[in-house]
CSV table of C-alpha atoms in Angstrom, one decimal:
chain,number,residue,atom,x,y,z
S,1,MET,CA,109.0,75.5,143.4
S,2,ASP,CA,106.1,73.3,144.4
S,3,ALA,CA,105.0,75.7,147.1
S,4,ILE,CA,104.7,78.5,144.5
S,5,LEU,CA,103.0,76.4,141.8
S,6,GLU,CA,100.5,74.9,144.2
S,7,ASN,CA,99.6,78.3,145.7
S,8,LEU,CA,99.5,80.4,142.5
S,9,PRO,CA,95.9,81.4,143.2
S,10,LEU,CA,96.9,82.6,146.6
S,11,TYR,CA,99.8,84.7,145.1
S,12,TRP,CA,97.4,86.0,142.5
S,13,GLU,CA,94.9,87.0,145.2
S,14,GLY,CA,97.7,88.7,147.2
S,15,LEU,CA,98.8,90.6,144.1
S,16,LEU,CA,95.3,91.9,143.5
S,17,ARG,CA,95.0,92.9,147.2
S,18,THR,CA,98.3,94.7,147.0
S,19,LEU,CA,97.2,96.5,143.8
S,20,PHE,CA,93.9,97.4,145.5
S,21,LEU,CA,95.5,98.8,148.6
S,22,SER,CA,98.1,100.7,146.6
S,23,THR,CA,95.5,102.1,144.1
S,24,VAL,CA,93.0,103.3,146.7
S,25,SER,CA,95.6,104.7,149.0
S,26,GLY,CA,97.4,106.3,146.0
S,27,VAL,CA,94.2,108.1,144.8
S,28,ILE,CA,93.4,109.4,148.2
S,29,ALA,CA,97.0,110.5,148.8
S,30,LEU,CA,97.1,112.2,145.4
S,31,VAL,CA,94.0,114.3,146.2
S,32,LEU,CA,95.1,115.0,149.8
S,33,GLY,CA,98.7,115.8,148.7
S,34,THR,CA,97.6,118.2,146.0
S,35,LEU,CA,95.3,120.0,148.4
S,36,LEU,CA,98.1,120.2,151.0
S,37,ALA,CA,100.5,121.6,148.3
S,38,ALA,CA,97.8,124.2,147.3
S,39,ALA,CA,97.4,125.2,151.0
S,40,ARG,CA,101.2,125.4,151.3
S,41,VAL,CA,101.4,128.1,148.5
S,42,SER,CA,98.2,129.9,149.4
S,43,PRO,CA,97.9,133.5,150.7
S,44,VAL,CA,96.2,132.3,153.9
S,45,ALA,CA,98.8,132.0,156.6
S,46,ALA,CA,96.8,129.5,158.7
S,47,LEU,CA,96.5,127.1,155.8
S,48,ARG,CA,100.2,127.4,155.1
S,49,GLY,CA,101.1,126.7,158.7
S,50,PHE,CA,98.8,123.7,158.9
S,51,SER,CA,100.2,122.2,155.7
S,52,THR,CA,103.8,122.8,156.7
S,53,THR,CA,103.2,121.1,160.1
S,54,TYR,CA,101.4,118.2,158.5
S,55,VAL,CA,104.1,117.5,155.9
S,56,GLU,CA,107.0,118.0,158.4
S,57,ILE,CA,105.5,115.6,160.9
S,58,LEU,CA,104.3,112.9,158.6
S,59,ARG,CA,107.5,112.9,156.5
S,60,ASN,CA,109.6,112.3,159.6
S,61,THR,CA,107.3,109.6,161.0
S,62,PRO,CA,108.3,106.0,160.3
S,63,LEU,CA,105.6,104.2,158.3
S,64,THR,CA,105.4,101.5,161.0
S,65,ILE,CA,104.5,104.2,163.6
S,66,ALA,CA,101.7,105.4,161.3
S,67,PHE,CA,100.4,101.9,160.9
S,68,PHE,CA,100.7,101.2,164.6
S,69,PHE,CA,98.7,104.4,165.3
S,70,SER,CA,96.1,103.5,162.8
S,71,ALA,CA,95.7,99.8,163.6
S,72,VAL,CA,96.4,99.7,167.4
S,73,VAL,CA,96.0,103.2,168.9
S,74,LEU,CA,92.9,104.4,167.0
S,75,PRO,CA,90.7,101.5,168.0
S,76,ARG,CA,91.6,102.1,171.7
S,77,LEU,CA,90.3,105.7,171.2
S,78,GLY,CA,86.9,104.5,170.0
S,79,VAL,CA,87.6,104.5,166.3
S,80,THR,CA,86.9,100.9,165.2
S,81,PHE,CA,87.2,99.4,161.8
S,82,GLU,CA,85.2,96.5,160.3
S,83,GLN,CA,88.3,95.5,158.4
S,84,PHE,CA,92.0,96.0,159.0
S,85,GLU,CA,92.3,97.2,155.4
S,86,VAL,CA,90.6,100.4,156.3
S,87,ALA,CA,93.3,101.1,159.0
S,88,ALA,CA,96.0,100.2,156.4
S,89,ILE,CA,94.5,102.6,153.8
S,90,ILE,CA,94.3,105.4,156.4
S,91,ALA,CA,98.0,104.9,157.4
S,92,LEU,CA,99.3,104.6,153.8
S,93,SER,CA,97.4,107.5,152.3
S,94,ALA,CA,98.1,109.9,155.3
S,95,TYR,CA,101.8,109.0,155.0
S,96,THR,CA,102.1,109.1,151.2
S,97,ALA,CA,100.1,112.4,151.0
S,98,ALA,CA,103.0,114.3,152.8
S,99,PHE,CA,105.5,113.1,150.2
S,100,ILE,CA,103.2,113.9,147.3
S,101,ALA,CA,102.6,117.4,148.8
S,102,GLU,CA,106.3,118.0,148.8
S,103,ALA,CA,106.8,116.8,145.2
S,104,VAL,CA,103.9,118.9,143.9
S,105,ARG,CA,105.1,122.0,145.8
S,106,SER,CA,108.6,121.7,144.3
S,107,GLY,CA,106.9,121.3,140.9
S,108,VAL,CA,105.0,124.5,141.5
S,109,ASN,CA,108.3,126.2,142.3
S,110,SER,CA,109.8,124.9,139.1
S,111,VAL,CA,107.2,126.7,136.8
S,112,HIS,CA,108.7,129.9,135.4
S,113,ILE,CA,107.7,133.0,137.3
S,114,GLY,CA,106.6,134.7,134.0
S,115,GLN,CA,103.7,132.2,133.7
S,116,ALA,CA,102.2,133.3,137.0
S,117,GLU,CA,102.9,137.0,136.2
S,118,ALA,CA,101.3,136.7,132.8
S,119,ALA,CA,98.2,135.1,134.3
S,120,ARG,CA,97.9,137.7,137.0
S,121,SER,CA,98.4,140.5,134.6
S,122,ILE,CA,95.4,139.4,132.6
S,123,GLY,CA,93.4,139.6,135.8
S,124,MET,CA,93.2,136.0,137.0
S,125,LYS,CA,92.6,135.4,140.7
S,126,PHE,CA,94.9,133.2,142.8
S,127,SER,CA,92.6,130.2,142.5
S,128,GLN,CA,92.6,130.6,138.7
S,129,VAL,CA,96.3,131.2,138.4
S,130,LEU,CA,96.9,128.0,140.4
S,131,SER,CA,94.3,125.7,138.8
S,132,LEU,CA,94.5,126.9,135.2
S,133,ILE,CA,98.1,127.9,134.7
S,134,ILE,CA,100.5,126.6,137.4
S,135,LEU,CA,99.2,123.2,138.4
S,136,PRO,CA,98.8,121.8,134.9
S,137,GLN,CA,102.4,122.7,134.1
S,138,ALA,CA,103.7,121.7,137.6
S,139,LEU,CA,102.0,118.3,137.4
S,140,ARG,CA,103.9,117.6,134.1
S,141,THR,CA,107.2,118.1,135.8
S,142,VAL,CA,106.3,116.1,138.9
S,143,ILE,CA,105.0,113.0,137.1
S,144,PRO,CA,108.3,111.1,137.3
S,145,PRO,CA,108.8,111.8,141.1
S,146,LEU,CA,105.1,111.0,141.6
S,147,ILE,CA,105.5,107.7,139.9
S,148,ASN,CA,108.6,107.0,142.2
S,149,ILE,CA,106.4,107.9,145.2
S,150,LEU,CA,103.8,105.4,144.0
S,151,ILE,CA,106.4,102.7,143.5
S,152,ALA,CA,107.4,103.3,147.1
S,153,LEU,CA,103.7,103.1,148.1
S,154,VAL,CA,103.5,99.7,146.5
S,155,LYS,CA,106.5,98.5,148.5
S,156,ASN,CA,105.2,100.2,151.6
S,157,SER,CA,101.9,98.5,151.4
S,158,SER,CA,103.8,95.3,152.4
S,159,VAL,CA,103.8,96.7,156.0
S,160,ALA,CA,100.0,96.2,156.0
S,161,GLY,CA,100.8,92.4,155.7
S,162,ALA,CA,102.4,92.6,159.1
S,163,PHE,CA,99.2,94.2,160.5
S,164,LEU,CA,97.0,91.3,159.7
S,165,VAL,CA,95.9,92.5,156.2
S,166,LEU,CA,96.2,89.7,153.7
S,167,GLU,CA,98.1,91.0,150.7
S,168,LEU,CA,101.2,89.8,148.9
S,169,PHE,CA,103.5,90.0,152.0
S,170,GLY,CA,100.7,88.7,154.3
S,171,TYR,CA,100.1,85.6,152.2
S,172,GLY,CA,103.9,85.2,151.9
S,173,ARG,CA,104.2,85.1,155.7
S,174,GLN,CA,101.4,82.5,155.9
S,175,LEU,CA,102.9,80.3,153.2
S,176,ALA,CA,106.4,80.6,154.8
S,177,ASN,CA,104.8,79.2,157.9
S,178,THR,CA,103.1,76.3,156.1
S,179,TYR,CA,106.1,75.4,153.9
S,180,GLY,CA,108.9,75.5,156.5
S,181,ASP,CA,111.2,73.6,154.1
S,182,GLN,CA,110.7,75.8,151.1
S,183,VAL,CA,110.9,79.3,152.7
S,184,MET,CA,113.4,80.6,150.2
S,185,ALA,CA,111.2,79.6,147.2
S,186,VAL,CA,108.1,81.0,148.8
S,187,LEU,CA,109.6,84.4,149.6
S,188,LEU,CA,111.4,84.7,146.2
S,189,GLY,CA,107.9,84.1,144.7
S,190,VAL,CA,106.6,87.0,146.7
S,191,ALA,CA,109.5,89.2,145.6
S,192,PHE,CA,108.8,88.2,141.9
S,193,PHE,CA,105.2,89.5,142.2
S,194,TYR,CA,106.4,92.8,143.7
S,195,LEU,CA,108.9,93.3,140.9
S,196,LEU,CA,106.0,92.6,138.5
S,197,ILE,CA,104.5,95.9,139.7
S,198,THR,CA,107.5,98.0,140.6
S,199,VAL,CA,109.9,97.4,137.7
S,200,PRO,CA,107.5,98.4,134.9
S,201,LEU,CA,106.5,101.5,136.9
S,202,GLY,CA,110.2,102.3,137.3
S,203,ILE,CA,110.7,102.0,133.5
S,204,LEU,CA,107.6,104.2,133.0
S,205,ALA,CA,109.1,106.9,135.3
S,206,SER,CA,112.4,107.1,133.5
S,207,THR,CA,110.7,107.2,130.1
S,208,VAL,CA,108.5,110.1,131.2
S,209,GLU,CA,111.5,111.8,132.7
S,210,ARG,CA,113.4,111.7,129.4
S,211,LYS,CA,110.4,113.0,127.5
S,212,VAL,CA,109.9,115.9,129.9
S,213,ALA,CA,113.6,116.7,130.0
S,214,ILE,CA,113.7,117.2,126.2
S,215,SER,CA,110.8,119.5,126.1
S,216,ARG,CA,112.0,121.8,128.8
I,1,MET,CA,108.5,131.9,146.2
I,2,SER,CA,104.8,131.8,147.0
I,3,SER,CA,104.4,135.5,146.6
I,4,VAL,CA,104.9,135.0,142.9
I,5,LEU,CA,101.5,133.4,142.6
I,6,TYR,CA,99.5,136.4,143.8
I,7,ASP,CA,99.9,140.2,143.8
I,8,VAL,CA,101.1,142.1,146.8
I,9,PRO,CA,97.8,142.3,148.6
I,10,GLY,CA,96.0,145.6,148.8
I,11,PRO,CA,93.7,146.6,151.7
I,12,LYS,CA,90.8,144.5,150.5
I,13,ALA,CA,92.8,141.4,149.7
I,14,ARG,CA,94.6,141.8,153.1
I,15,ARG,CA,91.2,141.9,154.8
I,16,VAL,CA,90.0,138.8,152.9
I,17,SER,CA,93.2,137.0,153.7
I,18,LEU,CA,93.0,138.0,157.4
I,19,ILE,CA,89.4,136.7,157.5
I,20,GLY,CA,90.6,133.5,155.8
I,21,SER,CA,93.4,133.1,158.3
I,22,VAL,CA,91.0,133.6,161.2
I,23,VAL,CA,88.4,131.2,159.8
I,24,GLY,CA,91.1,128.7,158.9
I,25,SER,CA,92.7,128.9,162.3
I,26,LEU,CA,89.3,128.5,163.9
I,27,VAL,CA,88.5,125.4,161.8
I,28,ILE,CA,91.9,123.8,162.6
I,29,LEU,CA,91.6,124.8,166.3
I,30,GLY,CA,88.0,123.3,166.4
I,31,LEU,CA,89.3,120.1,164.9
I,32,LEU,CA,92.1,119.9,167.5
I,33,ALA,CA,89.6,120.7,170.3
I,34,TRP,CA,87.4,117.9,169.0
I,35,ILE,CA,90.3,115.4,169.0
I,36,ILE,CA,91.4,116.5,172.5
I,37,MET,CA,87.8,116.2,173.7
I,38,THR,CA,87.5,112.7,172.3
I,39,LEU,CA,90.8,111.7,173.8
I,40,ALA,CA,89.7,113.3,177.2
I,41,GLN,CA,86.5,111.3,177.1
I,42,GLN,CA,88.6,108.1,176.8
I,43,GLY,CA,90.4,109.2,179.9
I,44,ILE,CA,93.7,109.8,178.1
I,45,PHE,CA,94.6,112.8,180.1
I,46,GLU,CA,94.1,111.3,183.6
I,47,GLY,CA,97.2,112.0,185.7
I,48,ARG,CA,97.8,108.4,186.6
I,49,ARG,CA,98.3,107.5,182.9
I,50,TRP,CA,101.1,110.0,182.5
I,51,ALA,CA,102.5,109.4,186.0
I,52,ILE,CA,104.4,106.4,184.6
I,53,PHE,CA,106.8,108.9,183.1
I,54,THR,CA,108.1,109.6,186.5
I,55,ARG,CA,109.3,106.1,186.7
I,56,ALA,CA,113.0,105.4,185.8
I,57,ASP,CA,112.3,101.9,184.4
I,58,VAL,CA,109.9,103.3,181.8
I,59,TRP,CA,112.6,105.7,180.5
I,60,LEU,CA,115.1,103.0,180.7
I,61,LEU,CA,113.0,100.8,178.4
I,62,LEU,CA,112.4,103.6,176.0
I,63,GLY,CA,116.1,104.5,176.1
I,64,ASN,CA,117.0,100.9,175.3
I,65,GLY,CA,114.5,100.9,172.4
I,66,LEU,CA,116.0,104.1,171.0
I,67,GLY,CA,119.5,102.7,171.5
I,68,ALA,CA,118.5,99.5,169.6
I,69,THR,CA,117.0,101.6,166.8
I,70,LEU,CA,120.1,103.9,166.5
I,71,THR,CA,122.5,100.9,166.7
I,72,ALA,CA,120.8,99.1,163.9
I,73,ALA,CA,120.6,102.2,161.8
I,74,ALA,CA,124.3,103.3,162.4
I,75,LEU,CA,125.6,99.8,161.7
I,76,ALA,CA,123.5,99.5,158.5
I,77,ALA,CA,124.6,102.9,157.3
I,78,VAL,CA,128.3,102.2,157.9
I,79,ILE,CA,128.1,98.9,156.0
I,80,ALA,CA,125.8,100.1,153.2
I,81,PHE,CA,127.8,103.1,152.1
I,82,PRO,CA,131.1,101.4,151.1
I,83,LEU,CA,129.0,98.5,149.6
I,84,GLY,CA,127.0,101.1,147.6
I,85,LEU,CA,130.2,102.6,146.3
I,86,MET,CA,131.4,99.2,145.2
I,87,LEU,CA,128.1,98.4,143.5
I,88,CYS,CA,128.2,101.7,141.8
I,89,LEU,CA,131.7,101.0,140.4
I,90,LEU,CA,130.5,97.6,139.1
I,91,ARG,CA,127.4,99.2,137.7
I,92,ILE,CA,129.3,101.7,135.6
I,93,SER,CA,132.1,99.2,134.7
I,94,ASP,CA,133.4,99.2,131.1
I,95,VAL,CA,132.9,95.5,131.0
I,96,ALA,CA,129.4,94.5,130.0
I,97,ALA,CA,129.7,91.1,131.7
I,98,ILE,CA,130.1,93.0,135.0
I,99,ARG,CA,127.8,95.9,134.3
I,100,ILE,CA,124.7,94.0,133.2
I,101,PRO,CA,124.5,91.4,136.1
I,102,THR,CA,125.1,94.2,138.6
I,103,ARG,CA,122.2,96.2,137.1
I,104,VAL,CA,119.9,93.2,137.4
I,105,VAL,CA,120.8,92.7,141.0
I,106,LEU,CA,120.3,96.4,141.7
I,107,GLU,CA,116.9,96.5,140.1
I,108,PHE,CA,115.9,93.5,142.1
I,109,LEU,CA,117.0,95.0,145.4
I,110,ARG,CA,115.4,98.3,144.7
I,111,GLY,CA,112.1,96.9,143.6
I,112,MET,CA,111.4,94.8,146.7
I,113,PRO,CA,109.9,95.9,150.0
I,114,VAL,CA,112.6,96.2,152.8
I,115,VAL,CA,110.4,94.2,155.2
I,116,LEU,CA,110.4,91.3,152.8
I,117,MET,CA,114.3,91.3,152.7
I,118,MET,CA,114.4,91.4,156.5
I,119,PHE,CA,112.0,88.5,156.7
I,120,PHE,CA,113.9,86.6,154.0
I,121,VAL,CA,117.2,86.9,156.0
I,122,LEU,CA,115.4,86.0,159.2
I,123,LEU,CA,113.8,82.8,157.9
I,124,VAL,CA,116.2,81.5,155.2
I,125,PHE,CA,119.4,82.1,157.1
I,126,GLY,CA,117.9,81.6,160.5
I,127,THR,CA,119.6,84.7,161.9
I,128,ASN,CA,118.5,86.6,165.0
I,129,ALA,CA,116.3,89.7,164.6
I,130,PHE,CA,119.2,92.2,164.8
I,131,THR,CA,121.1,90.6,162.0
I,132,ALA,CA,117.9,90.4,159.9
I,133,VAL,CA,117.1,94.1,160.4
I,134,VAL,CA,120.7,95.2,159.6
I,135,ALA,CA,121.0,92.9,156.6
I,136,GLY,CA,117.6,94.0,155.2
I,137,LEU,CA,118.6,97.7,155.6
I,138,VAL,CA,122.1,97.1,154.1
I,139,LEU,CA,120.8,95.2,151.0
I,140,TYR,CA,118.2,97.9,150.2
I,141,ASN,CA,120.2,101.0,151.0
I,142,SER,CA,123.4,100.0,149.4
I,143,ALA,CA,121.4,99.7,146.1
I,144,VAL,CA,119.9,103.1,146.7
I,145,PHE,CA,123.3,104.7,147.6
I,146,SER,CA,124.8,103.1,144.5
I,147,GLU,CA,122.1,104.7,142.3
I,148,ILE,CA,122.6,108.1,144.0
I,149,ILE,CA,126.3,108.0,143.5
I,150,ARG,CA,125.9,106.9,139.9
I,151,ALA,CA,123.6,109.9,139.3
I,152,GLY,CA,126.4,112.1,140.8
I,153,ILE,CA,129.1,110.6,138.5
I,154,GLN,CA,126.9,111.0,135.4
I,155,SER,CA,126.2,114.6,136.3
I,156,LEU,CA,130.0,115.4,136.1
I,157,PRO,CA,131.3,117.0,132.9
I,158,LYS,CA,132.8,114.4,130.6
I,159,GLY,CA,136.1,116.2,130.6
I,160,GLN,CA,136.8,115.1,134.2
I,161,ARG,CA,137.2,111.4,133.1
I,162,GLU,CA,138.8,112.3,129.8
I,163,ALA,CA,141.5,114.4,131.6
I,164,GLY,CA,142.2,111.6,134.0
I,165,LEU,CA,142.6,109.0,131.3
I,166,THR,CA,144.8,111.5,129.3
I,167,ILE,CA,147.3,111.9,132.1
I,168,GLY,CA,147.7,108.1,132.1
I,169,LEU,CA,145.4,107.1,135.0
I,170,THR,CA,143.7,103.7,134.5
I,171,SER,CA,139.9,103.7,134.3
I,172,PHE,CA,139.7,102.5,137.9
I,173,GLN,CA,142.1,105.2,139.1
I,174,SER,CA,140.2,107.9,137.3
I,175,ARG,CA,137.0,106.7,139.0
I,176,MET,CA,138.5,106.5,142.5
I,177,ILE,CA,140.7,109.7,142.4
I,178,ILE,CA,138.8,112.1,140.2
I,179,GLU,CA,135.1,111.1,139.8
I,180,LEU,CA,134.0,109.5,143.0
I,181,PRO,CA,135.1,112.2,145.4
I,182,GLN,CA,133.3,114.9,143.3
I,183,ALA,CA,130.2,112.7,142.9
I,184,VAL,CA,129.9,111.9,146.6
I,185,ARG,CA,130.3,115.6,147.5
I,186,ARG,CA,127.7,116.7,144.9
I,187,MET,CA,125.2,114.1,146.1
I,188,MET,CA,125.8,114.7,149.9
I,189,PRO,CA,122.3,116.2,150.4
I,190,SER,CA,120.6,113.2,148.7
I,191,LEU,CA,122.8,110.8,150.7
I,192,VAL,CA,121.9,112.3,154.0
I,193,ALA,CA,118.2,112.4,153.0
I,194,GLN,CA,118.5,108.7,152.3
I,195,LEU,CA,120.0,108.3,155.8
I,196,VAL,CA,116.7,109.6,157.2
I,197,VAL,CA,114.8,107.0,155.1
I,198,LEU,CA,117.2,104.3,156.5
I,199,LEU,CA,116.6,105.5,160.1
I,200,LYS,CA,112.9,105.4,159.5
I,201,ASP,CA,113.0,102.0,158.0
I,202,THR,CA,114.7,100.7,161.2
I,203,SER,CA,111.2,100.7,162.7
I,204,LEU,CA,110.3,97.9,160.3
I,205,GLY,CA,112.3,95.8,162.8
I,206,TYR,CA,109.1,95.9,164.9
I,207,ILE,CA,107.7,93.4,162.4
I,208,VAL,CA,110.5,90.9,162.7
I,209,ALA,CA,110.3,91.3,166.5
I,210,TYR,CA,113.6,93.3,166.9
I,211,GLY,CA,113.6,95.1,170.2
I,212,GLU,CA,113.6,98.6,168.9
I,213,LEU,CA,111.6,101.7,170.1
I,214,LEU,CA,108.2,100.7,168.8
I,215,ARG,CA,108.6,97.2,170.1
I,216,ALA,CA,109.5,98.7,173.5
I,217,VAL,CA,106.1,100.6,173.4
I,218,GLN,CA,104.3,97.3,172.6
I,219,VAL,CA,106.1,95.5,175.4
I,220,MET,CA,105.2,98.3,177.9
I,221,ALA,CA,101.6,98.4,176.8
I,222,ASP,CA,101.3,94.6,177.3
I,223,PHE,CA,103.1,94.8,180.6
I,224,LEU,CA,101.5,97.9,182.1
I,225,GLY,CA,98.0,97.5,180.6
I,226,THR,CA,96.5,99.0,177.5
I,227,ALA,CA,95.5,102.1,179.5
I,228,PHE,CA,99.1,103.2,179.1
I,229,LEU,CA,99.3,102.5,175.4
I,230,PHE,CA,98.5,106.0,174.3
I,231,PRO,CA,100.9,108.0,176.5
I,232,VAL,CA,103.8,105.6,175.8
I,233,PHE,CA,103.1,105.6,172.1
I,234,PHE,CA,102.8,109.3,172.1
I,235,VAL,CA,106.1,109.9,173.7
I,236,ALA,CA,107.9,107.2,171.6
I,237,ALA,CA,106.5,108.7,168.4
I,238,GLY,CA,107.7,112.1,169.6
I,239,ILE,CA,111.2,110.8,170.1
I,240,TYR,CA,111.2,109.2,166.6
I,241,ILE,CA,110.0,112.4,164.9
I,242,ALA,CA,112.5,114.6,166.9
I,243,VAL,CA,115.4,112.4,165.9
I,244,ASN,CA,114.4,112.3,162.2
I,245,ILE,CA,113.8,116.0,162.1
I,246,CYS,CA,117.3,116.5,163.5
I,247,VAL,CA,118.8,114.4,160.7
I,248,SER,CA,116.6,116.1,158.1
I,249,ARG,CA,117.9,119.5,159.3
I,250,ILE,CA,121.5,118.3,158.8
I,251,ALA,CA,120.6,117.4,155.2
I,252,VAL,CA,119.2,120.9,154.7
I,253,TRP,CA,122.2,122.5,156.3
I,254,ILE,CA,124.6,120.5,154.1
I,255,GLU,CA,122.6,121.5,151.1
I,256,ARG,CA,122.8,125.2,152.0
I,257,ARG,CA,126.5,124.9,152.6
I,258,GLY,CA,126.9,123.3,149.2
I,259,THR,CA,125.0,126.1,147.6
I,260,LYS,CA,127.1,128.7,149.3
I,261,LYS,CA,130.2,127.0,148.0
I,262,ALA,CA,128.7,126.9,144.6
I,263,ALA,CA,128.5,130.7,144.6
I,264,GLY,CA,132.2,130.7,145.2
I,265,GLY,CA,132.9,128.9,141.9
I,266,VAL,CA,132.2,125.2,142.5
I,267,ALA,CA,129.6,123.8,140.2
I,268,LYS,CA,126.2,123.3,141.8
I,269,ALA,CA,124.8,119.8,142.0
I,270,GLU,CA,121.7,119.1,140.0
I,271,PRO,CA,118.8,119.2,142.4
I,272,GLU,CA,117.4,115.7,142.7
I,273,PRO,CA,116.2,115.5,146.3
I,274,ILE,CA,112.6,114.4,145.5
I,275,GLU,CA,113.6,111.2,143.7
I,276,ALA,CA,116.3,110.2,146.1
I,277,ALA,CA,114.3,110.8,149.2
I,278,ALA,CA,111.2,108.9,148.0
I,279,PRO,CA,109.6,107.3,151.1
């Protein structure tokens, strides 16, 4: 226990860095993923093709490969980062965007056909149908799966710790090295701080799911 | 499905759409060309960098890496599935003293990063990397499998269990003989989708220095020189993606097969692929 109590500030710092990584990557991934989903259902074939290819490839790429590419391969290609965190954010948001795109797309498919038909029959264009009628309804259905993807994002951000970014897992590794005799306590401490983020989010997801399920 | 969002295009809309397609393709092609130019400037496409793929030992190393990846994934899946079934039975037990602790354990396992579990096993129990990778994958995925199967059991009509109890089966027998087989079958697409996640997570073994595919890339780059990093990485990533897409296709195929069966009178499973296949 000493190792945890003595290093509470370090844990706290790690928690904040994890939250920072997850929030920034999450926001970028939400924007990118929604754009990809819109491209996927658009009338323009080239955009559909691009979006499909992106989602298929990124969804089937292990996160570690994405990180390795961003942190190790990109710098060798002349793209250098001041901080490792930038590489981590690129990898996390590019990876998560593919899953968000899939979730949003299935949400779009879940909106009743009549909604789009009604919108079109009063003369709305594709962009209006999508942004005013379909997406607002689709987003409501996909909020629970989106929260689940964000929970996964928080857990995935731990991979950044292995690529020299100091967040919860990164600090945990450092502490485990320093306190060789209290490894178990140190790592259980790390687990506790992850649960502090993921469990409330999980409860939120199931609450929202119940609410949406009733109104449909 | 997408045609619902816009009218069948007339001549004008088709022209606009065609122009959009051409412009969009040009932008994407331009982007690709720019990437390829940048890579070419770094000398990525020099023949000597790719000539290493004519060497047998390079393929042997990659093959060993892939073998290590698949071994860990297969072993973890084989252990995690029965364990998940067992956890599921405990989680839905009629006895609160069994149900509640199981639930706490499951929440704990599902809320933690897999890499943390691997690291935990590696350091606390002082195991080798292989055991740590398999144990981490088993702990996490058995919890996820358990939740998927539970969702399957809860989606069954109540009458299934009631009928079982009525003809004199015990609660356990009803679960094993009547409910579980149906639940597993209903949830097959989600279970296979989770297998893809498991296979992908094997690459976390890189972090605990398990000699899987990505580690093989790193070893080769260190050994041959960083000039060869890009070609080797590119090929390894291609292998990973190809294997994963194959498994994903199996999931889609099973799902289609299930739907076809459903048309023949078997109840269709509630679609729940997004949640189960969260990254």
